[in-house]
Amino acid sequence: GAVVSQHPSWVICKSGTSVKIECRSLDFQATTMFWYRQFPKQSLMLMATSNEGSKATYEQGVEKDKFLINHASLTLSTLTVTSAHPEDSSFYICSAPSALAGGYEQYFGPGTRLTVT
Amino acid sequence: AQSVTQLGSHVSVSEGALVLLRCNYSSSVPPYLFWYVQYPNQGLQLLLKYTTGATLVKGINGFEAEFKKSETSFHLTKPSAHMSDAAEYFCAVSVSQAGTALIFGKGTTLSVSS
């Protein structure tokens, strides 16, 4: 089946620094990928839609200048958390729809745990 | 707009007992419905999905769910709980347009006691 990977799986950074998270579709191409954020014991909240070759679409309330998304190829989307602060600490999960499932099913990455100290 | 409501943020059952996790959805178009399970510090694993066809869908680990359009529900059940079923469960809906993001319910924590 379709596989989505994320790297790193766990990252700790100091306040004020930037962190890049990668999301890769390993055996299929994804013109669209989604980035979710999950706070402890809460649900997944859609942050943005990453579109290959064009600008990302951000959900209301998500700062586009803080969460930079780049979808440079059909298999890779990156989320960069710029000038990270402790309140950015969260679990970030990406997903991609697979044409194998008619595009309706999402394949999720394993997530990246970000801790900002 | 689509939305998902999971009734009960926490469900506790004894090992061997029936598991019932409730999910109701709101959608102006025919929905595609999903149940995911999440173990601590891990990503989401698809349990089962309803797209079209048979309204009773069977998934992995003995779980099943029934799509009831008249009740706008997609409850998840398992006849006999196992300790390993303890996890967070999310119901999600997708609009019928391919390639759109999922909308998740708030999740239900399932605890299983021996």
mmCIF file of C-alpha atoms in Angstrom, chain A residues 10 32 34 36 38 41-46 49 91 93 97 101-111 113, chain B residues 32 34 36 38 41-44 46 49 51 88 90 94-107:
data_model
loop_
_atom_site.group_PDB
_atom_site.id
_atom_site.type_symbol
_atom_site.label_atom_id
_atom_site.label_comp_id
_atom_site.label_asym_id
_atom_site.label_seq_id
_atom_site.Cartn_x
_atom_site.Cartn_y
_atom_site.Cartn_z
ATOM 1 C CA TRP A 10 11.342 13.755 16.970
ATOM 2 C CA THR A 32 -1.336 17.666 -2.892
ATOM 3 C CA PHE A 34 -1.854 18.163 3.919
ATOM 4 C CA TYR A 36 -2.039 18.759 10.441
ATOM 5 C CA GLN A 38 -2.160 17.818 17.019
ATOM 6 C CA LYS A 41 -4.924 14.623 23.824
ATOM 7 C CA GLN A 42 -6.614 16.615 21.097
ATOM 8 C CA SER A 43 -7.703 15.994 17.563
ATOM 9 C CA LEU A 44 -5.892 16.763 14.342
ATOM 10 C CA MET A 45 -6.383 20.263 13.033
ATOM 11 C CA LEU A 46 -5.696 20.998 9.402
ATOM 12 C CA THR A 49 -2.776 22.312 1.985
ATOM 13 C CA PHE A 91 2.797 16.783 16.969
ATOM 14 C CA ILE A 93 1.376 15.032 10.855
ATOM 15 C CA PRO A 97 -4.352 11.418 -0.979
ATOM 16 C CA ALA A 101 -7.887 4.928 -3.580
ATOM 17 C CA GLY A 102 -9.571 7.302 -5.995
ATOM 18 C CA GLY A 103 -8.095 10.214 -4.108
ATOM 19 C CA TYR A 104 -10.561 9.953 -1.236
ATOM 20 C CA GLU A 105 -8.332 8.101 1.151
ATOM 21 C CA GLN A 106 -5.511 9.829 2.904
ATOM 22 C CA TYR A 107 -2.249 8.165 3.773
ATOM 23 C CA PHE A 108 -0.714 9.582 6.901
ATOM 24 C CA GLY A 109 2.865 9.970 7.890
ATOM 25 C CA PRO A 110 3.994 8.746 11.310
ATOM 26 C CA GLY A 111 4.197 12.293 12.640
ATOM 27 C CA ARG A 113 7.082 15.530 17.606
ATOM 28 C CA TYR B 32 -16.790 9.178 2.788
ATOM 29 C CA PHE B 34 -13.176 6.725 8.123
ATOM 30 C CA TYR B 36 -8.462 5.763 12.515
ATOM 31 C CA GLN B 38 -3.682 6.237 17.146
ATOM 32 C CA ASN B 41 3.356 8.990 20.064
ATOM 33 C CA GLN B 42 2.465 7.336 16.789
ATOM 34 C CA GLY B 43 0.710 8.331 13.607
ATOM 35 C CA LEU B 44 -2.721 7.302 12.434
ATOM 36 C CA LEU B 46 -6.689 3.278 9.168
ATOM 37 C CA LYS B 49 -13.603 3.135 5.656
ATOM 38 C CA THR B 51 -17.078 4.980 0.494
ATOM 39 C CA GLU B 88 -7.228 6.937 20.740
ATOM 40 C CA PHE B 90 -10.740 9.200 15.481
ATOM 41 C CA SER B 94 -14.216 13.496 3.537
ATOM 42 C CA VAL B 95 -16.303 15.307 1.012
ATOM 43 C CA SER B 96 -16.933 13.555 -2.261
ATOM 44 C CA GLN B 97 -14.360 15.680 -4.034
ATOM 45 C CA ALA B 98 -11.207 13.701 -4.421
ATOM 46 C CA GLY B 99 -8.031 15.050 -2.938
ATOM 47 C CA THR B 100 -9.536 17.092 -0.133
ATOM 48 C CA ALA B 101 -8.441 16.974 3.465
ATOM 49 C CA LEU B 102 -10.195 14.951 6.113
ATOM 50 C CA ILE B 103 -12.197 16.522 8.892
ATOM 51 C CA PHE B 104 -11.680 14.789 12.193
ATOM 52 C CA GLY B 105 -13.781 14.357 15.255
ATOM 53 C CA LYS B 106 -12.263 15.203 18.629
ATOM 54 C CA GLY B 107 -11.370 11.619 19.299
#
